[in-house]
Short mmCIF file of C-alpha atoms in Angstrom, two decimals:
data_model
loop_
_atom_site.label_atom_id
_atom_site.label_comp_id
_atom_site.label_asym_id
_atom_site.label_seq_id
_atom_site.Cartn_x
_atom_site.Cartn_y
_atom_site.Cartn_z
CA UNK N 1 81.93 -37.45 -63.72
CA UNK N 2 80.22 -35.14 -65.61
CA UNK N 3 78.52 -37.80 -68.30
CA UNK N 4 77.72 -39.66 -64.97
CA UNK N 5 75.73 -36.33 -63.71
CA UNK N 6 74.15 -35.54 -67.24
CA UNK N 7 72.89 -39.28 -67.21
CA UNK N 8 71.13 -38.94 -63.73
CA UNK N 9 69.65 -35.87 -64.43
CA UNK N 10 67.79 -37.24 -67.25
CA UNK N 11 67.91 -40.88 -67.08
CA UNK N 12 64.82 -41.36 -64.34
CA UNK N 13 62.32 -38.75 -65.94
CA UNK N 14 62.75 -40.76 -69.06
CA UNK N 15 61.69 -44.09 -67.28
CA UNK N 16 58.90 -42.45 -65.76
CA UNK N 17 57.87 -40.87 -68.91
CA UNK N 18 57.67 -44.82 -70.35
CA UNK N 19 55.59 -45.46 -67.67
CA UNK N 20 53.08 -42.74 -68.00
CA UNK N 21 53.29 -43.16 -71.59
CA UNK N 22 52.55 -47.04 -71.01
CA UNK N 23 49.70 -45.91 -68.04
CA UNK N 24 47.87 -43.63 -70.83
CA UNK N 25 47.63 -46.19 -73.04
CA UNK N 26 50.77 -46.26 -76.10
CA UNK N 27 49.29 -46.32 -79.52
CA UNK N 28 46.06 -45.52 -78.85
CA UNK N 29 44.91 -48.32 -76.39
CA UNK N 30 41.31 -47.59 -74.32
CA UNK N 31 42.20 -48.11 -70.75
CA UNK N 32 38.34 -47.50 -69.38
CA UNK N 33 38.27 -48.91 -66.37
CA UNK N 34 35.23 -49.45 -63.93
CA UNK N 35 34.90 -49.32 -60.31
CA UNK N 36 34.75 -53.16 -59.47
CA UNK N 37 37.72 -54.46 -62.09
CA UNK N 38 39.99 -51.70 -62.48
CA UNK N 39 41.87 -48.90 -61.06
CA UNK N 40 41.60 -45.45 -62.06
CA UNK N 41 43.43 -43.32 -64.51
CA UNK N 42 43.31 -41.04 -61.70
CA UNK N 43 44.74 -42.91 -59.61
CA UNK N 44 48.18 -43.76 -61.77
CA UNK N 45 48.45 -40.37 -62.52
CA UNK N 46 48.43 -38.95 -58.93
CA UNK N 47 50.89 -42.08 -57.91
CA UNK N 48 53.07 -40.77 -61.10
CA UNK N 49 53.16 -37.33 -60.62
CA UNK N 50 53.89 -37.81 -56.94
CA UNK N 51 56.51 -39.60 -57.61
CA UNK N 52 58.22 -37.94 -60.28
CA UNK N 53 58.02 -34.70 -57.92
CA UNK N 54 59.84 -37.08 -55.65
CA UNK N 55 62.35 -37.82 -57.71
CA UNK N 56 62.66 -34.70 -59.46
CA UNK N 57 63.81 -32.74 -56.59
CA UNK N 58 66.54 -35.00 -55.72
CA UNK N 59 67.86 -35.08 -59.10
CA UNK N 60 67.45 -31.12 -59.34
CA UNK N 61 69.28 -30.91 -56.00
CA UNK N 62 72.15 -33.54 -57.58
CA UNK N 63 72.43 -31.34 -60.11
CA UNK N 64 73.17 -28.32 -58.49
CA UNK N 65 75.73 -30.34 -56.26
CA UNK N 66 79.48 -30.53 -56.53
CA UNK N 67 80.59 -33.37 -58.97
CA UNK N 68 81.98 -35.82 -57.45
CA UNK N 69 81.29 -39.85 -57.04
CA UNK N 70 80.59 -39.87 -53.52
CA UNK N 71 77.93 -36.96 -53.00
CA UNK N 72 76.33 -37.74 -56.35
CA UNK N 73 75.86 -41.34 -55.27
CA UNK N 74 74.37 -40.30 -51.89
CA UNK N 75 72.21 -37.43 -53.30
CA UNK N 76 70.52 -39.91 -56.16
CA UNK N 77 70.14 -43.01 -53.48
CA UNK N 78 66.50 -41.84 -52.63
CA UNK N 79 65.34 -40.96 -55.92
CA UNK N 80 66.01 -45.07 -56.85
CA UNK N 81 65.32 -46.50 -53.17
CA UNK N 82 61.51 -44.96 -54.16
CA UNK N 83 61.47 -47.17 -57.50
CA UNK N 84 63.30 -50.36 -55.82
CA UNK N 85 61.24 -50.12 -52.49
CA UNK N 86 57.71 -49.82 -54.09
CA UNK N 87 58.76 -51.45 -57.92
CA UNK N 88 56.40 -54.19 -57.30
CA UNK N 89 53.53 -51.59 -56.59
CA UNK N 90 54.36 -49.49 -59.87
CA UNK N 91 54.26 -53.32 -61.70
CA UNK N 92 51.24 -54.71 -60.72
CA UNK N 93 49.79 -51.38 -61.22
CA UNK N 94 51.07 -50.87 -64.88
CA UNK N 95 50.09 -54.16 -65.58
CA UNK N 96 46.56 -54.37 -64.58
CA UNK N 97 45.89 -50.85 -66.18
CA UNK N 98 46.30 -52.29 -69.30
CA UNK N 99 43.77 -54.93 -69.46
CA UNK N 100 43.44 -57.28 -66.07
CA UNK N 101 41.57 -56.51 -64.18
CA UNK N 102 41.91 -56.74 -60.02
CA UNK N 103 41.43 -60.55 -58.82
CA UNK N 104 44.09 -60.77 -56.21
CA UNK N 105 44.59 -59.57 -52.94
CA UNK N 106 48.03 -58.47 -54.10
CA UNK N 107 46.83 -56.55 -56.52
CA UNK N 108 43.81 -54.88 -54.54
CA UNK N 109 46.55 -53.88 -51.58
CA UNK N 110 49.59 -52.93 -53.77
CA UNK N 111 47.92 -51.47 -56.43
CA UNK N 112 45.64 -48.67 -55.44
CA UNK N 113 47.85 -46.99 -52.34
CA UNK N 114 50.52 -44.44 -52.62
CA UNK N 115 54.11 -45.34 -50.61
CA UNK N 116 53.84 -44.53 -46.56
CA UNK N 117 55.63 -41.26 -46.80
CA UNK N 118 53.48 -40.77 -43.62
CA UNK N 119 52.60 -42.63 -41.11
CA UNK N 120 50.03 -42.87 -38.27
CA UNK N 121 51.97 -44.41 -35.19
CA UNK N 122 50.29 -47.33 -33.75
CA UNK N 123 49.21 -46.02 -30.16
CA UNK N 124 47.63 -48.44 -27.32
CA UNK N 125 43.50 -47.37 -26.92
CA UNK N 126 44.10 -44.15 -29.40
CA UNK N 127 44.73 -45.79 -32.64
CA UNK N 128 40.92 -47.79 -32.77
CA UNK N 129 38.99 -48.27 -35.35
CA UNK N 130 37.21 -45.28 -34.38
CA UNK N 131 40.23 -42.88 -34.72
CA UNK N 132 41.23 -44.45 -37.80
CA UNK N 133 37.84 -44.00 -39.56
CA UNK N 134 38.21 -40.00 -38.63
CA UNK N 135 41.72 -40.34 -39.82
CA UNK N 136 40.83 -41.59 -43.20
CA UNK N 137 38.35 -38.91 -43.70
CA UNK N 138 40.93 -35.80 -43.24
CA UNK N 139 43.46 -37.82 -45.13
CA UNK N 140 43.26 -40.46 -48.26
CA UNK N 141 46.95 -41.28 -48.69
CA UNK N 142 47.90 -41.80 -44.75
CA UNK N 143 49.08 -45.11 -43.60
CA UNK N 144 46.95 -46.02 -40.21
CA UNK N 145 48.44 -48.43 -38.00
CA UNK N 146 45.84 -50.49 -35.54
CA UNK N 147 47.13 -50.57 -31.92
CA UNK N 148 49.11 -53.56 -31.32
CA UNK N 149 47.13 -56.82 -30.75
CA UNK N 150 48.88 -59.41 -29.27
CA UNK N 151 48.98 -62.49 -30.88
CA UNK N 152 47.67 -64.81 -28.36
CA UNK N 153 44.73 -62.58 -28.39
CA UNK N 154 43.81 -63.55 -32.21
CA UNK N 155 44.51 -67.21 -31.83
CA UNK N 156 42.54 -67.43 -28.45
CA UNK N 157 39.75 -65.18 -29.69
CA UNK N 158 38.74 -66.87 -33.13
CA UNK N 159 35.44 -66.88 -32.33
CA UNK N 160 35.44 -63.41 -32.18
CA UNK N 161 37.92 -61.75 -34.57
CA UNK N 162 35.96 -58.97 -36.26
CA UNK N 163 36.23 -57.11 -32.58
CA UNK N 164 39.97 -57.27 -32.96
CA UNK N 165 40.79 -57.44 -36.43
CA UNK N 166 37.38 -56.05 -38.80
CA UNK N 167 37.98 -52.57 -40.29
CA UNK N 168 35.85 -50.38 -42.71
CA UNK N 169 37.14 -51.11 -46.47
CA UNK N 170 37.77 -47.54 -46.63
CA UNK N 171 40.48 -47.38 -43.89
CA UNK N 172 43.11 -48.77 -46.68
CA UNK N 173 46.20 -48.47 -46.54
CA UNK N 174 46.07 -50.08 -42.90
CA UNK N 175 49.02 -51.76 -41.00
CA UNK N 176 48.27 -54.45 -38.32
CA UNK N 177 50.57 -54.16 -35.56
CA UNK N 178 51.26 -57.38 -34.17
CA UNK N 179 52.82 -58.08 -30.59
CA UNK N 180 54.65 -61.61 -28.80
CA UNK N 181 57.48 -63.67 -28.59
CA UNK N 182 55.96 -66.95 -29.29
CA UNK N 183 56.57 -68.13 -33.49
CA UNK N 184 53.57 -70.78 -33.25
CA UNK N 185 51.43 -67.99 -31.87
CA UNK N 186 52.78 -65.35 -34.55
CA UNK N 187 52.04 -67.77 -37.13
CA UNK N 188 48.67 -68.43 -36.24
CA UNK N 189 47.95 -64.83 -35.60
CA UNK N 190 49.18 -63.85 -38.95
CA UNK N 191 47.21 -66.76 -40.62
CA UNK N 192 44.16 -65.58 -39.13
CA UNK N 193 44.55 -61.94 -40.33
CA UNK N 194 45.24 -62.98 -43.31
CA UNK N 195 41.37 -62.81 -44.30
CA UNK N 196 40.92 -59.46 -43.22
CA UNK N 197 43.69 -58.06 -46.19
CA UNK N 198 45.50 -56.05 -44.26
CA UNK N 199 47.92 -53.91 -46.54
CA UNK N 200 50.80 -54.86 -43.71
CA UNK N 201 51.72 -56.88 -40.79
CA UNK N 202 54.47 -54.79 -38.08
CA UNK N 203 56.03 -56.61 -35.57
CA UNK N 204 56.12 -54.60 -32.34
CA UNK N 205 59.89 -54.54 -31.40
CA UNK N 206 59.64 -50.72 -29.64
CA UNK N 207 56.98 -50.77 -27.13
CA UNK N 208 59.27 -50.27 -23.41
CA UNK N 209 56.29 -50.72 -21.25
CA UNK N 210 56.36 -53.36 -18.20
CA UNK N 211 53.70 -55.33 -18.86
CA UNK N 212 55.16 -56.27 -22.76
CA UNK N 213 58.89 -56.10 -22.46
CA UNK N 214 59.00 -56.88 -18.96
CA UNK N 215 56.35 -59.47 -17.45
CA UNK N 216 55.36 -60.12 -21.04
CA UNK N 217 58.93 -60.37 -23.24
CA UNK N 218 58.04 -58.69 -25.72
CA UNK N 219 58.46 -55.54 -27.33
CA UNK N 220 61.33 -53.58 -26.81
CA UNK N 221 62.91 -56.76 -25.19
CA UNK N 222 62.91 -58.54 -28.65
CA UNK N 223 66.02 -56.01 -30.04
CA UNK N 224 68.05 -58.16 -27.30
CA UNK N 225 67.62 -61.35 -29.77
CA UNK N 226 67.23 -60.42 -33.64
CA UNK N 227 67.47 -64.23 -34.64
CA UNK N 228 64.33 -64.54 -33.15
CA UNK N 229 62.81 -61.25 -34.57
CA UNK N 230 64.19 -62.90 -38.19
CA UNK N 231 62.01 -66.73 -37.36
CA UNK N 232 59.24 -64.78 -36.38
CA UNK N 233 59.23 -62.89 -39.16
CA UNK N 234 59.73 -65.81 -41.74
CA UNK N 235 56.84 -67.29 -39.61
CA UNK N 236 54.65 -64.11 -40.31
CA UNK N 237 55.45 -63.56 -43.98
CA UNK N 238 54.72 -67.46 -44.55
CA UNK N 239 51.49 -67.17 -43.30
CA UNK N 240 50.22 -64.40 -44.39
CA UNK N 241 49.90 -62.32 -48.78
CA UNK N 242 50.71 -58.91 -47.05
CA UNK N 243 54.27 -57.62 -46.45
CA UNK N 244 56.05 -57.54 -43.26
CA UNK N 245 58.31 -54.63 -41.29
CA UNK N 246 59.69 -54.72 -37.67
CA UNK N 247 58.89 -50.98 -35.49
CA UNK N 248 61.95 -50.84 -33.03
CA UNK N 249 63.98 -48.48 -31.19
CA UNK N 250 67.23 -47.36 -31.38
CA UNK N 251 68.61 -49.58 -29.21
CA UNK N 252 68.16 -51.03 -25.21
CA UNK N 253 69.60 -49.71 -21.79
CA UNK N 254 72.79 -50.30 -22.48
CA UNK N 255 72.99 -52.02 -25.81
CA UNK N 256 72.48 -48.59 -27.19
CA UNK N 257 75.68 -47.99 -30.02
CA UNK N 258 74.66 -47.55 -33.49
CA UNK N 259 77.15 -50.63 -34.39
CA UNK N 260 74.37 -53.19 -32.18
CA UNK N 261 71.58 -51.12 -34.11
CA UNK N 262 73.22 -52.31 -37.44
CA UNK N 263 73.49 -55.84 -36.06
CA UNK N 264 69.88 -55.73 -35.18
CA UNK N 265 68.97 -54.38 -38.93
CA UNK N 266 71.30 -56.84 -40.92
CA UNK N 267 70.13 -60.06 -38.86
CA UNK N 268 66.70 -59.26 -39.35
CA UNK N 269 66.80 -58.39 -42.87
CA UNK N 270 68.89 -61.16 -43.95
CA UNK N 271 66.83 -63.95 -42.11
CA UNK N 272 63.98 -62.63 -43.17
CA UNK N 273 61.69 -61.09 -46.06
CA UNK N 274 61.49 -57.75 -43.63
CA UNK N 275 62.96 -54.73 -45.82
CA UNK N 276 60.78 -51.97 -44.02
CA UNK N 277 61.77 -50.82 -40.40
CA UNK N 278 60.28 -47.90 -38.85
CA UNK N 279 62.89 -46.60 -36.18
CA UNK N 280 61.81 -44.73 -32.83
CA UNK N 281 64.97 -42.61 -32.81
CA UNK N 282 65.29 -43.06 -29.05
CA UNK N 283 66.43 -45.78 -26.75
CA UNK N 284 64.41 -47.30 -24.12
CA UNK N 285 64.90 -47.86 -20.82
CA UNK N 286 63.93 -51.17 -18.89
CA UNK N 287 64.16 -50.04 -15.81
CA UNK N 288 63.13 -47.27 -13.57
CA UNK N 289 60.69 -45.07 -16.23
CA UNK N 290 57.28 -45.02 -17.46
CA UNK N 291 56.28 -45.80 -20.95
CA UNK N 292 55.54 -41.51 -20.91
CA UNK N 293 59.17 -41.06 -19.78
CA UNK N 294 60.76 -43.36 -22.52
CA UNK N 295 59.39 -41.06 -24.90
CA UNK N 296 61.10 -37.79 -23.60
CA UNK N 297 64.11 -39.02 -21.47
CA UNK N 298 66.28 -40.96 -24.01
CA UNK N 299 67.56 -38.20 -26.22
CA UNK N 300 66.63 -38.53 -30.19
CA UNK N 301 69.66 -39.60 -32.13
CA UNK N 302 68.33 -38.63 -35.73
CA UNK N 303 71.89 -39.34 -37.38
CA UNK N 304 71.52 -43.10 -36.47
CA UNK N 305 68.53 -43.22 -38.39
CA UNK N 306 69.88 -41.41 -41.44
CA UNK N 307 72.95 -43.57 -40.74
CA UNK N 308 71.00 -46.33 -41.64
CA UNK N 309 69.62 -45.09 -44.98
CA UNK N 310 73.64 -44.90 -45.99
CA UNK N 311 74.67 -48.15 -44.72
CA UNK N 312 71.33 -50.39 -45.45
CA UNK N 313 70.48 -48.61 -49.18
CA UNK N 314 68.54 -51.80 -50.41
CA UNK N 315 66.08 -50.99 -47.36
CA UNK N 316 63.54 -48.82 -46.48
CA UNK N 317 63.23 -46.70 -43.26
CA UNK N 318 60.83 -44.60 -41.39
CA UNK N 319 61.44 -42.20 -39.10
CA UNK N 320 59.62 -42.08 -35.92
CA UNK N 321 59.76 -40.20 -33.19
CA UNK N 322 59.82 -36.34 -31.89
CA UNK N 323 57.90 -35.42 -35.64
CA UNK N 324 55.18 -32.29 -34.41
CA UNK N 325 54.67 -30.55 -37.89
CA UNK N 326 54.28 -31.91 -41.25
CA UNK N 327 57.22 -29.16 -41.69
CA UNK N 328 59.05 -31.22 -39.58
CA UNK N 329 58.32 -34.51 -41.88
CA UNK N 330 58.93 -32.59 -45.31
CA UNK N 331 62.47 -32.03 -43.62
CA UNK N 332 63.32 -35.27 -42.98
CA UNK N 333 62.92 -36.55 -46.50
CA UNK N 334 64.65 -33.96 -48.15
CA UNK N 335 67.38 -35.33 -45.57
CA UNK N 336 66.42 -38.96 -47.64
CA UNK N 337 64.12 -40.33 -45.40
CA UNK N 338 61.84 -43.26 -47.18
CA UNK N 339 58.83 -42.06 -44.61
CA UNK N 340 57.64 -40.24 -41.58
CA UNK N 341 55.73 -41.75 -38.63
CA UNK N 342 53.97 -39.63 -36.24
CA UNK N 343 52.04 -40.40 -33.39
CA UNK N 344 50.98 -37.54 -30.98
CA UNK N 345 50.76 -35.26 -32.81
CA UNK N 346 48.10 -36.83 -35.23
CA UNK N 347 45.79 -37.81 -32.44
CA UNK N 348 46.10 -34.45 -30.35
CA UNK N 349 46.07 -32.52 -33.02
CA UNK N 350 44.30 -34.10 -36.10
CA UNK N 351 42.86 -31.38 -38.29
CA UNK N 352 46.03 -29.85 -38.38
CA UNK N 353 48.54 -32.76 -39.12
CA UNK N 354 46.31 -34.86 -40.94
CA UNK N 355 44.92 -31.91 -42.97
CA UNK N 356 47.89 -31.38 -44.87
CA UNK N 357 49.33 -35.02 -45.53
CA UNK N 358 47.70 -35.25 -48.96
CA UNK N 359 48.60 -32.07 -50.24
CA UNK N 360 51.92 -30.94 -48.73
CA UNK N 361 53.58 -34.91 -47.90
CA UNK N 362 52.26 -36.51 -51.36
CA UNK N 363 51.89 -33.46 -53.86
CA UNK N 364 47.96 -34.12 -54.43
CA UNK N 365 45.43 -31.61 -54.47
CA UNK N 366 43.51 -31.08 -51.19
CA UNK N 367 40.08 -32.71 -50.56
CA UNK N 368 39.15 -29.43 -49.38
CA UNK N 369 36.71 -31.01 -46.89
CA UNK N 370 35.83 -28.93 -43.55
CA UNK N 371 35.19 -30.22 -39.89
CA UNK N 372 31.65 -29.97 -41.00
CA UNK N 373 31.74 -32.25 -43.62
CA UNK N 374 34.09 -34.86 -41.53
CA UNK N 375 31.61 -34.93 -38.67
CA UNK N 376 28.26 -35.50 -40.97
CA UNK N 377 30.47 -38.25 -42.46
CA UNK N 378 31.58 -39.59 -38.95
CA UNK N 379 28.17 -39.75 -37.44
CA UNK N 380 26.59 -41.55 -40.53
CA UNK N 381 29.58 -44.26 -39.33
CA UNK N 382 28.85 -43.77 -35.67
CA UNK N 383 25.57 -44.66 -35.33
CA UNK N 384 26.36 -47.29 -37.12
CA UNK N 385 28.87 -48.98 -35.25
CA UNK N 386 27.08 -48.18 -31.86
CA UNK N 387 26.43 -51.80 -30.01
CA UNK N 388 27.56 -53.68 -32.69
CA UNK N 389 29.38 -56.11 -30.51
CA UNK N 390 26.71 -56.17 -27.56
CA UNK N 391 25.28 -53.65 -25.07
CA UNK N 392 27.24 -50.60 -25.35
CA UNK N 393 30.28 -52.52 -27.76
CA UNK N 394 31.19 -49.58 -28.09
CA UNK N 395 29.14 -47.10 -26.56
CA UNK N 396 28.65 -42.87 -27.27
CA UNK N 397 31.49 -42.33 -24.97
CA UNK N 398 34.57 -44.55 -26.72
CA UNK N 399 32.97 -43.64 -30.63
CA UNK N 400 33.65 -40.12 -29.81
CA UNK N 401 36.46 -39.95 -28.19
CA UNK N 402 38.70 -39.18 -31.03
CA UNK N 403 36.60 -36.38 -32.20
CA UNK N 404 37.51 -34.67 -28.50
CA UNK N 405 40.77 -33.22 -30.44
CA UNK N 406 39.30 -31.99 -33.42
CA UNK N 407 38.68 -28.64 -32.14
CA UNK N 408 42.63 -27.61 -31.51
CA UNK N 409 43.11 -24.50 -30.48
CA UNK N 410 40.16 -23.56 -32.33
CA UNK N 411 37.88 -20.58 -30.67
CA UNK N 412 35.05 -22.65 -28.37
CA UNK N 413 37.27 -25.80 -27.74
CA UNK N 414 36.75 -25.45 -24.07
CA UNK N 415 33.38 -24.75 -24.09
CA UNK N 416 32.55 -27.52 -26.65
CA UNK N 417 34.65 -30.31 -24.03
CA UNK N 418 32.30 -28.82 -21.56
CA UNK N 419 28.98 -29.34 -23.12
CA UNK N 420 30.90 -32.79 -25.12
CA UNK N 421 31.13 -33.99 -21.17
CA UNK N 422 27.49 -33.34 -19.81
CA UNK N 423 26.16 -34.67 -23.21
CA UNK N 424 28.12 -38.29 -22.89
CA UNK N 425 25.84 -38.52 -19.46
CA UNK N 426 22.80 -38.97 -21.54
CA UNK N 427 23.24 -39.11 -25.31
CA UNK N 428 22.19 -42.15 -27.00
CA UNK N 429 23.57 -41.41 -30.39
CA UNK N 430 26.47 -39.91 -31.89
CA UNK N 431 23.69 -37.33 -34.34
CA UNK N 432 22.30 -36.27 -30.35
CA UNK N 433 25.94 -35.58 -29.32
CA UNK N 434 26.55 -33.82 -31.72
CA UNK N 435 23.78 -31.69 -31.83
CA UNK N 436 23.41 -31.14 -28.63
CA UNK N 437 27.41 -29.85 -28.36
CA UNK N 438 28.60 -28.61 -31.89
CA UNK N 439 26.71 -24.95 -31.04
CA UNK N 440 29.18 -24.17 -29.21
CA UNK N 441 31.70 -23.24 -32.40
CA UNK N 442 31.14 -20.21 -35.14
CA UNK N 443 30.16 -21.69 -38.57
CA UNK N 444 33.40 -19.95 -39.62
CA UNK N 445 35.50 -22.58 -37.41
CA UNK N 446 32.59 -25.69 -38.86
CA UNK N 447 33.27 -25.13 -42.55
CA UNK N 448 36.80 -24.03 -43.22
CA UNK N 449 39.54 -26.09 -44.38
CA UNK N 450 42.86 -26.88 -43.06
CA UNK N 451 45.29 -23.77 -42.89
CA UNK N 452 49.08 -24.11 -42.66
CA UNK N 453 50.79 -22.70 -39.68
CA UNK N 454 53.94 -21.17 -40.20
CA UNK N 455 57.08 -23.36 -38.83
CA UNK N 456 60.48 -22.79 -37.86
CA UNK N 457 61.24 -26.03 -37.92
CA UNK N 458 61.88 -27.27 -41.55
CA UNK N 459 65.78 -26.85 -40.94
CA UNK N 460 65.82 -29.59 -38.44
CA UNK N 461 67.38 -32.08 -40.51
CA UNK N 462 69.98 -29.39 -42.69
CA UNK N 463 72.99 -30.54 -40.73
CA UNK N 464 72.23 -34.27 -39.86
CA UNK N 465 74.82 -35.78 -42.28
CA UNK N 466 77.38 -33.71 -41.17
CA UNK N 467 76.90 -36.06 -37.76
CA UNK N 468 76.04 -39.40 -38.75
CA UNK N 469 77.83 -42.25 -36.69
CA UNK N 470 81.32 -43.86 -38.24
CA UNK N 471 80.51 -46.12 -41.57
CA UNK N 472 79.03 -49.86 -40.21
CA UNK N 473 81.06 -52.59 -40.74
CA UNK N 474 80.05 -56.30 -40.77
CA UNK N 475 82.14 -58.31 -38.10
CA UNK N 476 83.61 -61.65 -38.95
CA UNK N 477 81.25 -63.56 -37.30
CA UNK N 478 77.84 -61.88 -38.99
CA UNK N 479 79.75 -62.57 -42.48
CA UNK N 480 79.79 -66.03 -41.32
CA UNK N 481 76.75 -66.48 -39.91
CA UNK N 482 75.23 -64.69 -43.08
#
């Protein structure tokens, strides 16, 4: 027991000191790189370090453990689910910093991005291109989710796909969420997205409201038949160079025990290349409650997600759901979490979750930008989008929406909605808006940088694993049909 500690503790700094040593170029090798051909040395540092921080705490906190098989095995699984779930990012990245240059998509997507240790929910009318675009400015290393599009949407509008699928190069890493319950459709949609290189493709397996999981069958609905989610997401990955993951809930009315959860996971994953779910810890509800209620009436079950991460170790898993604070997300992987998905609490309150993503979620150093600097860069992309597809597609109004939230708690929030409202009635550009509202706020609040709020919630996760649901078990029929 004790070699096997002594071996952990040192075994996966040496790897990563290869790497580094391989990154910075062995005996002497010149790994200049320019901006068209290569990726930065920056850039495989920061992914290195990161990483190695990662993994270094686990392996500290392994250390300090009692030895025994068990808890050493358990402590070390997300140290090596970070290698095994992103390996073929830290590949094609080694490999092309040593002399190729970047001529696939593959490369161009895996290469540059860090892992999505957080997550921007996808949200219907919230999550636009518009949002994501202020997003990316607060925070490089995010993972932005569009809002779902259905798929008979793409296929029917291929005329027209820019308005549904186009995004600014700079929004990378980007997830399209996709949403049906036809495969031909799912297929096509995928195919068709394909040219836009997004970094992802999610199947929408969560969403509880009427109009998808009841008139429309999908959503939610889909957890009631995983074959299906498994062909339609063979027919996705087939058509399409980026990876695949299914977003789904805990479970449905009354299929709800963690034992049909695990039968959900283990069809899916073993019909299909999906190895990436992102789990709404809640259940949803068919019948009876709003889309609003389904996300506070089910209670969170947090142990069936961690549950997962000991019975599924070859996968990766994201939490979603009930996350406020990026104290809150820093919890739940030192629980073992892969990632963190948030949703609410990055649109309502985006200086302030988004802010510290880079530096506290990923290790980096902070851009150090202020609200200032994110508003000159936002109007500059404003104006610019303003009509693009027609008379007012989009207009003042839906460009600034996001930028409503900014302001969050800040001194001169209510007064700036205020003037933000009478200016919409006649502003013509997003440089008028904001000139004609952003008086309203000290140049103290305009050019400071994101401050951290002190939490009481970073012991949420402490006790989870002393509650996790009994061990899963595959049934004699699943080993059969496997």
């Amino acid at each position: 027991m004790f070699l096997y500690a002594t071996l952990s503790l040192y075994t996966l700094p040496a790897i990563l000191f290869i790497i580094q040593y391989t990154l910075e170029g062995g005996a002497g090798q010149n790994l200049s790189r320019d901006d068209s051909g290569f990726v930065p040395d920056s850039t495989c540092y920061d992914l290195l370090r990161a990483i190695m921080m990662k993994c270094g705490a686990y392996t500290l906190f392994s250390s300090l453990s009692p030895v025994n098989l068990s808890s050493l095995k358990f402590h070390h699984r997300p140290s090596f689910n970070l290698l095994y779930g992103y390996s073929t990012q830290l590949r094609t990245l080694c490999c092309h910093s040593l002399k190729h240059p970047i001529h696939t998509k593959d490369v161009m997507v895996s290469g540059h991005y860090l892992p999505p240790w957080f997550s921007v929910a996808p949200m219907m009318e919230w999550t636009d291109n518009h949002y994501r675009t202020l997003a990316r400015f607060i925070s490089k290393h995010a993972w932005l989710y569009t809002e779902m599009v259905v798929a008979e949407t793409i296929v029917h509008q291929n005329d027209n796909l820019d308005r549904f699928l186009a995004f600014p190069p700079e929004q990378h890493p980007i997830v399209l969420q996709l949403g049906g319950s036809n495969l031909d459709n799912l297929a096509k949609a995928a195919e068709l997205a394909n040219a836009y290189q997004y970094d992802e493709i999610n199947l929408n397996c969560g969403c509880p409201s009427g109009k998808v999981a009841g008139h429309g069958c999908f959503g939610v609905r889909l957890m009631l038949d995983p074959k299906f989610v498994g062909e339609a997401m063979s027919a996705i990955a087939v058509n399409s160079d980026a990876s695949v993951s299914v977003k789904c809930r805990i479970g449905v009315d009354d299929h709800d025990s963690y034992d049909q959860l695990c039968d959900f996971i283990y069809t899916v994953s073993s019909q299909s290349p999906t190895r990436h779910f992102i789990i709404h810890a809640r259940k949803a509800l068919l019948n009876g409650i709003s889309p609003a209620e389904n996300r506070r009436v089910p209670p969170l079950k947090y142990e069936y997600v961690f549950g997962l991460l000991r019975d599924f170790p070859d996968l990766q898993f994201t939490l979603n759901g009930g996350i406020t604070n990026i104290d809150e997300v820093n919890a739940a992987q030192k629980g073992g979490a892969h990632g963190v998905m948030v949703g609410r609490a990055a649109y309502n309150n985006p200086w302030s979750t988004l802010g510290h993503v880079d530096s506290s979620v990923y290790g980096l150093p902070s851009s150090g930008i202020s609200r200032r600097q994110v508003l000159e860069h936002f109007q500059v992309y404003g104006d610019s989008i303003l009509g693009k597809y027609g008379p007012n597609k989009p207009n003042v109004r839906q460009v600034v929406k996001p930028l409503l939230n900014l302001f969050h708690s800040e001194p001169g929030n209510g007064l700036w909605k205020r003037k933000a409202d009478a200016a919409l009635h006649h502003c013509t550009t997003i440089k008028s808006f904001l000139e004609e509202t952003l008086e309203a706020f000290p140049d103290s609040v305009l050019d400071s940088t994101p401050e951290r709020s002190p939490s009481a919630s970073e012991d949420t996760f402490t006790d989870i694993h002393q509650s996790l649901p009994p061990q899963y078990k595959l049934k004699e029929q699943e080993l059969l049909y496997a």
